[in-house]
């Protein structure tokens, strides 16, 4: 069972108050972190993930979980009030964090000397050493090239700072001031949660609080049991998607997921996924985190009213073949694992879409695009800008996908004013890419084009994907547009295409980087989309007149209004020619299918 049964129950009103107090404390952790941090990645883009757990290390509220018991086990129960732990080595914590840039902080919470829970946050540091600024080398072959690796250690021992640990961590980064501020922000967030949990224990009583936590876990477990029985098929359903490449010229890499149900147990089996890559796209995922990723997707897709916590842990069975892209052997490189991580969700959407297509969604931009610009300015000061870019969020049953939006709901774009104020960069344009959202009854979200004009000499690193394999459409929806990157040298007439994964591209003052992210797939038959909405998208610059005709069967007047009679006639012909709308539109033929055809 996911929980320990409580001998007494908490009344519904008290349970509701404790639940919402914990939710608020989790968001207060976010607020504290972004106010104290200095790096744009955490302060502006919110790349940090907090959680609050019970005394057994089970997440009650948050976004990630399951890793705390493994950390506590390493210290053989030697956990004291005032201790705070930190680590960033994925291999030393069983994949609780998945690359060296994520620094994780954990704090035990005591009430009157009794352990009542844990608070924890991890956040992305802009640099942890290694061979390139940003610590995510596109050509890394081992984790040794990706920066400092810190196993779980005490950074505070019974309330006393371990300055030696802090000094070692900050001595191995190009951005020590930012990293120090961001690390202390994570610690402050954990302390905030500790204060709120102790207040709840004082208000309601420690036993009542701990019983309420168990009841919240059990409630989620029972809700997930119903979701599993309703939406997970007993017969296995498989789906395959691809990562373009690993940055070293290898690829595409196949990811295959098979979903089935055995009684109340949902089985997620990655057998058939390609072996680990030579380059740094491997995703070393903790089995517990894998369960939570599946769980949050199912909650958000099928019943968003369910509290996301670890209560359903024992209802999921995970198969991660050793030596594969999702369970690589040490010392495989991991720094650009988000190319694989986000395809994880696309595979889940595709597999569930075969069983409950009316509730699933298409594929999105499928990565976490990075732009890193570093160098020394005219005053001799080192600078290092790192920005996460976004793309098209897929069409879904409820409506169109979001244009230029993050996969992670709480992420936000770095304000252009912030970039231009603190770094030698001008952002000349920032706009959605026309026709990058796949046509559908509900259009896929558009990718974005961002043009950076660089004001100092330096080097640029870029990490992206979906340049080769487009995001697929579902339920008759069509695939979305792919990504691309270009450099326009100062004084040059035409831009030059550059790879989606590249490090240390030398740039000079006046050079421009044109960064285009992928769109997303459409949901549902585009020939059923309201012609007035298609015409509106044309006027907004999201869809071209040609795409309106070819993708949606919509004829327009000279002023981009729908010609309804011509549209009805065209759509009738298109439907007769096409027949039934296909369940998926991939826009890509994988190598194994090409070989079979030959």
Tab-separated table of N, CA and C in Angstrom, residues 19-159:
chain	number	residue	atom	x	y	z
A	19	UNK	N	-5.056	20.277	3.498
A	19	UNK	CA	-4.682	20.106	2.085
A	19	UNK	C	-4.372	21.449	1.432
A	20	UNK	N	-5.256	22.411	1.604
A	20	UNK	CA	-5.055	23.695	0.941
A	20	UNK	C	-3.938	24.509	1.575
A	21	UNK	N	-3.732	24.324	2.876
A	21	UNK	CA	-2.590	24.976	3.513
A	21	UNK	C	-1.280	24.447	2.949
A	22	UNK	N	-1.202	23.142	2.700
A	22	UNK	CA	0.001	22.560	2.108
A	22	UNK	C	0.190	23.030	0.667
A	23	UNK	N	-0.899	23.113	-0.083
A	23	UNK	CA	-0.798	23.639	-1.443
A	23	UNK	C	-0.268	25.070	-1.420
A	24	UNK	N	-0.799	25.878	-0.521
A	24	UNK	CA	-0.339	27.263	-0.433
A	24	UNK	C	1.121	27.343	-0.012
A	25	UNK	N	1.527	26.472	0.912
A	25	UNK	CA	2.927	26.450	1.339
A	25	UNK	C	3.838	26.082	0.184
A	26	UNK	N	3.391	25.142	-0.653
A	26	UNK	CA	4.190	24.765	-1.832
A	26	UNK	C	4.363	25.938	-2.782
A	27	UNK	N	3.293	26.741	-2.986
A	27	UNK	CA	3.427	27.911	-3.857
A	27	UNK	C	4.201	29.039	-3.169
A	28	UNK	N	4.136	29.090	-1.847
A	28	UNK	CA	4.952	30.064	-1.131
A	28	UNK	C	6.435	29.735	-1.294
A	29	UNK	N	6.759	28.447	-1.327
A	29	UNK	CA	8.144	28.053	-1.598
A	29	UNK	C	8.609	28.641	-2.932
A	30	UNK	N	7.768	28.535	-3.970
A	30	UNK	CA	8.083	29.135	-5.264
A	30	UNK	C	8.366	30.626	-5.112
A	31	UNK	N	7.467	31.321	-4.393
A	31	UNK	CA	7.601	32.759	-4.252
A	31	UNK	C	8.889	33.164	-3.569
A	32	UNK	N	9.268	32.438	-2.528
A	32	UNK	CA	10.513	32.731	-1.819
A	32	UNK	C	11.713	32.519	-2.746
A	33	UNK	N	11.702	31.414	-3.467
A	33	UNK	CA	12.838	31.085	-4.333
A	33	UNK	C	13.040	32.147	-5.408
A	34	UNK	N	11.982	32.550	-6.091
A	34	UNK	CA	12.165	33.491	-7.194
A	34	UNK	C	12.521	34.890	-6.690
A	35	UNK	N	12.198	35.217	-5.442
A	35	UNK	CA	12.564	36.530	-4.906
A	35	UNK	C	14.030	36.598	-4.491
A	36	UNK	N	14.608	35.477	-4.090
A	36	UNK	CA	15.978	35.469	-3.596
A	36	UNK	C	16.987	35.153	-4.693
A	37	UNK	N	16.606	34.341	-5.658
A	37	UNK	CA	17.541	33.883	-6.689
A	37	UNK	C	18.002	35.038	-7.581
A	38	UNK	N	19.108	34.812	-8.267
A	38	UNK	CA	19.677	35.830	-9.166
A	38	UNK	C	19.648	35.424	-10.631
A	39	UNK	N	19.749	34.136	-10.933
A	39	UNK	CA	19.858	33.726	-12.335
A	39	UNK	C	18.522	33.903	-13.045
A	40	UNK	N	18.549	34.277	-14.320
A	40	UNK	CA	17.286	34.414	-15.055
A	40	UNK	C	16.526	33.105	-15.182
A	41	UNK	N	17.240	31.976	-15.159
A	41	UNK	CA	16.579	30.684	-15.347
A	41	UNK	C	15.638	30.376	-14.177
A	42	UNK	N	16.050	30.718	-12.964
A	42	UNK	CA	15.173	30.496	-11.809
A	42	UNK	C	14.350	31.743	-11.508
A	43	UNK	N	14.996	32.917	-11.454
A	43	UNK	CA	14.289	34.131	-11.042
A	43	UNK	C	13.180	34.513	-12.020
A	44	UNK	N	13.465	34.406	-13.310
A	44	UNK	CA	12.507	34.850	-14.320
A	44	UNK	C	11.714	33.703	-14.932
A	45	UNK	N	12.382	32.549	-15.118
A	45	UNK	CA	11.717	31.459	-15.831
A	45	UNK	C	11.176	30.373	-14.912
A	46	UNK	N	11.546	30.412	-13.633
A	46	UNK	CA	10.969	29.542	-12.608
A	46	UNK	C	11.323	28.072	-12.817
A	47	UNK	N	12.569	27.806	-13.233
A	47	UNK	CA	13.011	26.425	-13.410
A	47	UNK	C	13.436	25.860	-12.053
A	48	UNK	N	12.460	25.641	-11.184
A	48	UNK	CA	12.682	25.047	-9.867
A	48	UNK	C	11.407	24.303	-9.481
A	49	UNK	N	11.588	23.217	-8.724
A	49	UNK	CA	10.485	22.301	-8.477
A	49	UNK	C	10.442	21.921	-6.994
A	50	UNK	N	9.497	22.499	-6.239
A	50	UNK	CA	9.405	22.210	-4.803
A	50	UNK	C	8.431	21.092	-4.473
A	51	UNK	N	8.600	20.528	-3.299
A	51	UNK	CA	7.618	19.568	-2.806
A	51	UNK	C	7.680	19.497	-1.286
A	52	UNK	N	6.584	19.029	-0.691
A	52	UNK	CA	6.478	18.794	0.743
A	52	UNK	C	6.071	17.344	0.933
A	53	UNK	N	6.782	16.637	1.808
A	53	UNK	CA	6.589	15.195	1.970
A	53	UNK	C	6.235	14.856	3.423
A	54	UNK	N	5.729	13.640	3.615
A	54	UNK	CA	5.465	13.167	4.971
A	54	UNK	C	6.746	12.612	5.591
A	55	UNK	N	6.627	12.046	6.768
A	55	UNK	CA	7.822	11.585	7.491
A	55	UNK	C	8.477	10.385	6.809
A	56	UNK	N	7.769	9.711	5.894
A	56	UNK	CA	8.345	8.588	5.150
A	56	UNK	C	8.939	9.018	3.814
A	57	UNK	N	8.884	10.332	3.550
A	57	UNK	CA	9.459	10.846	2.313
A	57	UNK	C	8.528	10.773	1.125
A	58	UNK	N	7.239	10.507	1.339
A	58	UNK	CA	6.266	10.467	0.247
A	58	UNK	C	5.754	11.876	-0.027
A	59	UNK	N	5.739	12.270	-1.290
A	59	UNK	CA	5.295	13.609	-1.650
A	59	UNK	C	3.803	13.760	-1.390
A	60	UNK	N	3.441	14.793	-0.630
A	60	UNK	CA	2.035	15.114	-0.385
A	60	UNK	C	1.569	16.183	-1.370
A	61	UNK	N	2.384	17.210	-1.590
A	61	UNK	CA	2.117	18.218	-2.612
A	61	UNK	C	3.429	18.536	-3.312
A	62	UNK	N	3.344	18.882	-4.589
A	62	UNK	CA	4.544	19.231	-5.341
A	62	UNK	C	4.435	18.782	-6.776
A	63	UNK	N	5.597	18.699	-7.442
A	63	UNK	CA	5.641	18.306	-8.846
A	63	UNK	C	6.467	17.045	-9.061
A	64	UNK	N	7.450	16.802	-8.214
A	64	UNK	CA	8.272	15.610	-8.315
A	64	UNK	C	8.275	14.939	-6.951
A	65	UNK	N	8.783	13.731	-6.882
A	65	UNK	CA	8.806	13.047	-5.597
A	65	UNK	C	9.560	11.740	-5.679
A	66	UNK	N	9.446	10.949	-4.600
A	66	UNK	CA	9.935	9.572	-4.537
A	66	UNK	C	11.423	9.422	-4.260
A	67	UNK	N	12.211	10.470	-4.342
A	67	UNK	CA	13.645	10.274	-4.188
A	67	UNK	C	14.126	10.360	-2.740
A	68	UNK	N	13.329	10.915	-1.842
A	68	UNK	CA	13.811	11.155	-0.481
A	68	UNK	C	14.158	9.869	0.269
A	69	UNK	N	13.347	8.807	0.193
A	69	UNK	CA	13.736	7.585	0.920
A	69	UNK	C	15.119	7.074	0.526
A	70	UNK	N	15.470	7.176	-0.747
A	70	UNK	CA	16.785	6.706	-1.188
A	70	UNK	C	17.908	7.548	-0.585
A	71	UNK	N	17.666	8.857	-0.414
A	71	UNK	CA	18.688	9.728	0.177
A	71	UNK	C	18.808	9.434	1.674
A	72	UNK	N	17.675	9.319	2.350
A	72	UNK	CA	17.689	9.035	3.789
A	72	UNK	C	18.409	7.714	4.063
A	73	UNK	N	18.180	6.744	3.195
A	73	UNK	CA	18.813	5.430	3.358
A	73	UNK	C	20.329	5.539	3.347
A	74	UNK	N	20.863	6.443	2.526
A	74	UNK	CA	22.317	6.592	2.452
A	74	UNK	C	22.912	7.060	3.773
A	75	UNK	N	22.120	7.770	4.577
A	75	UNK	CA	22.630	8.290	5.851
A	75	UNK	C	22.209	7.407	7.030
A	76	UNK	N	21.614	6.250	6.735
A	76	UNK	CA	21.295	5.224	7.729
A	76	UNK	C	20.536	5.805	8.934
A	77	UNK	N	19.595	6.694	8.620
A	77	UNK	CA	18.759	7.251	9.674
A	77	UNK	C	19.390	8.374	10.463
A	78	UNK	N	20.610	8.763	10.136
A	78	UNK	CA	21.292	9.858	10.848
A	78	UNK	C	20.804	11.197	10.292
A	79	UNK	N	19.570	11.532	10.605
A	79	UNK	CA	18.910	12.752	10.127
A	79	UNK	C	18.540	13.568	11.359
A	80	UNK	N	19.028	14.799	11.426
A	80	UNK	CA	18.861	15.599	12.633
A	80	UNK	C	18.177	16.925	12.329
A	81	UNK	N	17.567	17.498	13.350
A	81	UNK	CA	16.964	18.812	13.212
A	81	UNK	C	18.045	19.831	12.880
A	82	UNK	N	17.774	20.661	11.877
A	82	UNK	CA	18.762	21.650	11.433
A	82	UNK	C	19.630	21.170	10.296
A	83	UNK	N	19.568	19.870	9.965
A	83	UNK	CA	20.326	19.362	8.808
A	83	UNK	C	19.676	19.828	7.508
A	84	UNK	N	20.500	20.152	6.532
A	84	UNK	CA	20.039	20.403	5.169
A	84	UNK	C	21.011	19.702	4.233
A	85	UNK	N	20.489	18.960	3.289
A	85	UNK	CA	21.305	18.153	2.386
A	85	UNK	C	21.266	18.752	0.981
A	86	UNK	N	22.353	18.541	0.243
A	86	UNK	CA	22.423	19.027	-1.131
A	86	UNK	C	23.143	17.984	-1.984
A	87	UNK	N	22.759	17.903	-3.249
A	87	UNK	CA	23.436	17.018	-4.184
A	87	UNK	C	23.071	17.416	-5.606
A	88	UNK	N	23.879	16.929	-6.570
A	88	UNK	CA	23.548	17.167	-7.978
A	88	UNK	C	23.976	16.017	-8.884
A	89	UNK	N	24.508	14.940	-8.326
A	89	UNK	CA	24.993	13.823	-9.138
A	89	UNK	C	23.850	12.847	-9.407
A	90	UNK	N	23.389	12.762	-10.656
A	90	UNK	CA	22.262	11.856	-10.954
A	90	UNK	C	22.549	10.401	-10.596
A	91	UNK	N	23.799	9.970	-10.807
A	91	UNK	CA	24.114	8.569	-10.558
A	91	UNK	C	24.223	8.252	-9.068
A	92	UNK	N	24.486	9.254	-8.233
A	92	UNK	CA	24.631	9.034	-6.795
A	92	UNK	C	23.303	9.121	-6.061
A	93	UNK	N	22.229	9.475	-6.775
A	93	UNK	CA	20.924	9.602	-6.113
A	93	UNK	C	19.849	8.853	-6.892
A	94	UNK	N	20.275	7.860	-7.661
A	94	UNK	CA	19.354	6.982	-8.395
A	94	UNK	C	18.437	7.767	-9.338
A	95	UNK	N	18.966	8.844	-9.933
A	95	UNK	CA	18.192	9.592	-10.913
A	95	UNK	C	17.142	10.500	-10.323
A	96	UNK	N	17.285	10.892	-9.036
A	96	UNK	CA	16.292	11.809	-8.464
A	96	UNK	C	16.356	13.165	-9.140
A	97	UNK	N	17.530	13.560	-9.572
A	97	UNK	CA	17.669	14.652	-10.535
A	97	UNK	C	18.448	14.067	-11.710
A	98	UNK	N	18.310	14.669	-12.877
A	98	UNK	CA	18.723	13.935	-14.077
A	98	UNK	C	19.869	14.558	-14.853
A	99	UNK	N	20.395	15.707	-14.416
A	99	UNK	CA	21.671	16.172	-14.963
A	99	UNK	C	22.334	17.079	-13.935
A	100	UNK	N	23.628	17.344	-14.142
A	100	UNK	CA	24.422	18.014	-13.113
A	100	UNK	C	23.974	19.437	-12.837
A	101	UNK	N	23.292	20.066	-13.762
A	101	UNK	CA	22.843	21.450	-13.556
A	101	UNK	C	21.763	21.563	-12.483
A	102	UNK	N	21.048	20.484	-12.214
A	102	UNK	CA	19.998	20.525	-11.201
A	102	UNK	C	20.614	20.275	-9.823
A	103	UNK	N	20.570	21.305	-8.976
A	103	UNK	CA	21.030	21.164	-7.596
A	103	UNK	C	19.810	20.951	-6.721
A	104	UNK	N	19.851	19.881	-5.940
A	104	UNK	CA	18.692	19.486	-5.134
A	104	UNK	C	18.990	19.695	-3.648
A	105	UNK	N	18.026	20.272	-2.961
A	105	UNK	CA	18.135	20.543	-1.531
A	105	UNK	C	17.021	19.786	-0.806
A	106	UNK	N	17.357	19.182	0.317
A	106	UNK	CA	16.369	18.447	1.117
A	106	UNK	C	16.533	18.806	2.584
A	107	UNK	N	15.413	19.028	3.267
A	107	UNK	CA	15.437	19.419	4.673
A	107	UNK	C	14.436	18.587	5.462
A	108	UNK	N	14.870	17.896	6.525
A	108	UNK	CA	13.905	17.213	7.395
A	108	UNK	C	13.146	18.241	8.233
A	109	UNK	N	11.872	17.947	8.493
A	109	UNK	CA	11.025	18.854	9.274
A	109	UNK	C	10.672	18.163	10.591
A	110	UNK	N	10.989	18.844	11.694
A	110	UNK	CA	10.715	18.305	13.032
A	110	UNK	C	9.710	19.194	13.746
A	111	UNK	N	8.862	18.553	14.542
A	111	UNK	CA	7.953	19.284	15.424
A	111	UNK	C	8.136	18.731	16.833
A	112	UNK	N	8.640	19.583	17.713
A	112	UNK	CA	8.906	19.201	19.101
A	112	UNK	C	9.758	17.938	19.161
A	113	UNK	N	10.779	17.918	18.296
A	113	UNK	CA	11.737	16.826	18.294
A	113	UNK	C	11.327	15.590	17.534
A	114	UNK	N	10.143	15.578	16.940
A	114	UNK	CA	9.642	14.415	16.196
A	114	UNK	C	9.662	14.723	14.702
A	115	UNK	N	10.200	13.798	13.895
A	115	UNK	CA	10.229	13.968	12.438
A	115	UNK	C	8.812	13.869	11.889
A	116	UNK	N	8.360	14.917	11.212
A	116	UNK	CA	6.998	14.917	10.660
A	116	UNK	C	6.986	15.047	9.132
A	117	UNK	N	8.153	15.244	8.525
A	117	UNK	CA	8.157	15.357	7.072
A	117	UNK	C	9.468	15.867	6.539
A	118	UNK	N	9.449	16.159	5.232
A	118	UNK	CA	10.608	16.714	4.537
A	118	UNK	C	10.123	17.779	3.569
A	119	UNK	N	10.958	18.785	3.350
A	119	UNK	CA	10.745	19.718	2.238
A	119	UNK	C	11.943	19.578	1.309
A	120	UNK	N	11.707	19.787	0.033
A	120	UNK	CA	12.791	19.623	-0.943
A	120	UNK	C	12.498	20.464	-2.173
A	121	UNK	N	13.551	20.965	-2.786
A	121	UNK	CA	13.462	21.702	-4.050
A	121	UNK	C	14.711	21.395	-4.862
A	122	UNK	N	14.544	21.254	-6.162
A	122	UNK	CA	15.732	21.328	-7.019
A	122	UNK	C	15.530	22.406	-8.071
A	123	UNK	N	16.639	23.022	-8.447
A	123	UNK	CA	16.598	24.104	-9.427
A	123	UNK	C	17.790	24.044	-10.351
A	124	UNK	N	17.608	24.594	-11.546
A	124	UNK	CA	18.636	24.547	-12.583
A	124	UNK	C	19.640	25.677	-12.382
A	125	UNK	N	20.918	25.309	-12.183
A	125	UNK	CA	21.999	26.287	-12.082
A	125	UNK	C	22.522	26.600	-13.484
A	126	UNK	N	22.817	27.869	-13.722
A	126	UNK	CA	23.210	28.255	-15.078
A	126	UNK	C	24.564	27.692	-15.476
A	127	UNK	N	25.382	27.289	-14.486
A	127	UNK	CA	26.684	26.720	-14.829
A	127	UNK	C	27.198	25.898	-13.661
A	128	UNK	N	27.725	24.716	-13.983
A	128	UNK	CA	28.345	23.870	-12.958
A	128	UNK	C	29.722	23.388	-13.409
A	129	UNK	N	30.408	24.200	-14.210
A	129	UNK	CA	31.713	23.807	-14.710
A	129	UNK	C	31.607	22.998	-15.985
A	130	UNK	N	32.595	22.147	-16.221
A	130	UNK	CA	32.575	21.338	-17.435
A	130	UNK	C	33.236	22.035	-18.602
A	131	UNK	N	33.072	21.448	-19.769
A	131	UNK	CA	33.858	21.869	-20.930
A	131	UNK	C	33.312	23.094	-21.644
A	132	UNK	N	32.038	23.463	-21.398
A	132	UNK	CA	31.462	24.609	-22.100
A	132	UNK	C	30.665	25.462	-21.123
A	133	UNK	N	30.549	26.766	-21.371
A	133	UNK	CA	29.657	27.589	-20.554
A	133	UNK	C	28.234	27.029	-20.586
A	134	UNK	N	27.624	26.950	-19.420
A	134	UNK	CA	26.297	26.351	-19.325
A	134	UNK	C	26.315	24.899	-18.921
A	135	UNK	N	27.496	24.237	-19.067
A	135	UNK	CA	27.706	22.873	-18.555
A	135	UNK	C	26.844	21.819	-19.217
A	136	UNK	N	26.399	22.088	-20.439
A	136	UNK	CA	25.608	21.099	-21.166
A	136	UNK	C	26.210	20.889	-22.557
A	137	UNK	N	27.423	20.338	-22.611
A	137	UNK	CA	28.088	20.180	-23.907
A	137	UNK	C	27.330	19.251	-24.841
A	138	UNK	N	27.092	19.721	-26.054
A	138	UNK	CA	26.337	18.927	-27.023
A	138	UNK	C	27.116	17.703	-27.487
A	139	UNK	N	28.442	17.745	-27.340
A	139	UNK	CA	29.267	16.628	-27.837
A	139	UNK	C	29.849	15.783	-26.713
A	140	UNK	N	29.304	15.894	-25.507
A	140	UNK	CA	29.816	15.101	-24.382
A	140	UNK	C	29.564	13.620	-24.614
A	141	UNK	N	30.546	12.826	-24.233
A	141	UNK	CA	30.406	11.367	-24.315
A	141	UNK	C	30.317	10.724	-22.934
A	142	UNK	N	30.710	11.450	-21.896
A	142	UNK	CA	30.620	10.950	-20.534
A	142	UNK	C	30.190	12.093	-19.614
A	143	UNK	N	29.708	11.721	-18.428
A	143	UNK	CA	29.281	12.733	-17.467
A	143	UNK	C	30.462	13.510	-16.912
A	144	UNK	N	31.685	12.984	-17.070
A	144	UNK	CA	32.865	13.694	-16.580
A	144	UNK	C	33.036	15.047	-17.267
A	145	UNK	N	32.476	15.188	-18.447
A	145	UNK	CA	32.628	16.441	-19.206
A	145	UNK	C	31.568	17.478	-18.869
A	146	UNK	N	30.648	17.139	-17.970
A	146	UNK	CA	29.464	17.970	-17.755
A	146	UNK	C	29.482	18.742	-16.437
A	147	UNK	N	30.636	18.841	-15.799
A	147	UNK	CA	30.732	19.667	-14.612
A	147	UNK	C	30.834	18.883	-13.319
A	148	UNK	N	30.882	19.637	-12.219
A	148	UNK	CA	31.069	19.037	-10.901
A	148	UNK	C	29.913	18.115	-10.548
A	149	UNK	N	30.252	17.009	-9.874
A	149	UNK	CA	29.258	16.051	-9.406
A	149	UNK	C	29.373	15.959	-7.895
A	150	UNK	N	28.288	16.301	-7.212
A	150	UNK	CA	28.270	16.296	-5.747
A	150	UNK	C	27.295	15.228	-5.282
A	151	UNK	N	27.766	14.226	-4.515
A	151	UNK	CA	26.829	13.238	-3.955
A	151	UNK	C	26.053	13.867	-2.813
A	152	UNK	N	25.022	13.207	-2.309
A	152	UNK	CA	24.277	13.774	-1.175
A	152	UNK	C	25.186	14.021	0.027
A	153	UNK	N	25.255	15.288	0.455
A	153	UNK	CA	26.071	15.695	1.604
A	153	UNK	C	25.284	16.719	2.414
A	154	UNK	N	25.697	16.900	3.668
A	154	UNK	CA	25.101	17.948	4.493
A	154	UNK	C	25.750	19.286	4.163
A	155	UNK	N	24.933	20.248	3.749
A	155	UNK	CA	25.466	21.602	3.609
A	155	UNK	C	25.212	22.385	4.895
A	156	UNK	N	24.212	21.960	5.666
A	156	UNK	CA	24.030	22.437	7.040
A	156	UNK	C	23.970	21.216	7.944
A	157	UNK	N	24.794	21.218	8.991
A	157	UNK	CA	24.850	20.116	9.946
A	157	UNK	C	24.325	20.628	11.277
A	158	UNK	N	23.092	20.216	11.626
A	158	UNK	CA	22.422	20.692	12.839
A	158	UNK	C	22.410	22.215	12.914
A	159	UNK	N	22.157	22.837	11.774
A	159	UNK	CA	22.017	24.290	11.708
A	159	UNK	C	23.290	25.048	11.410
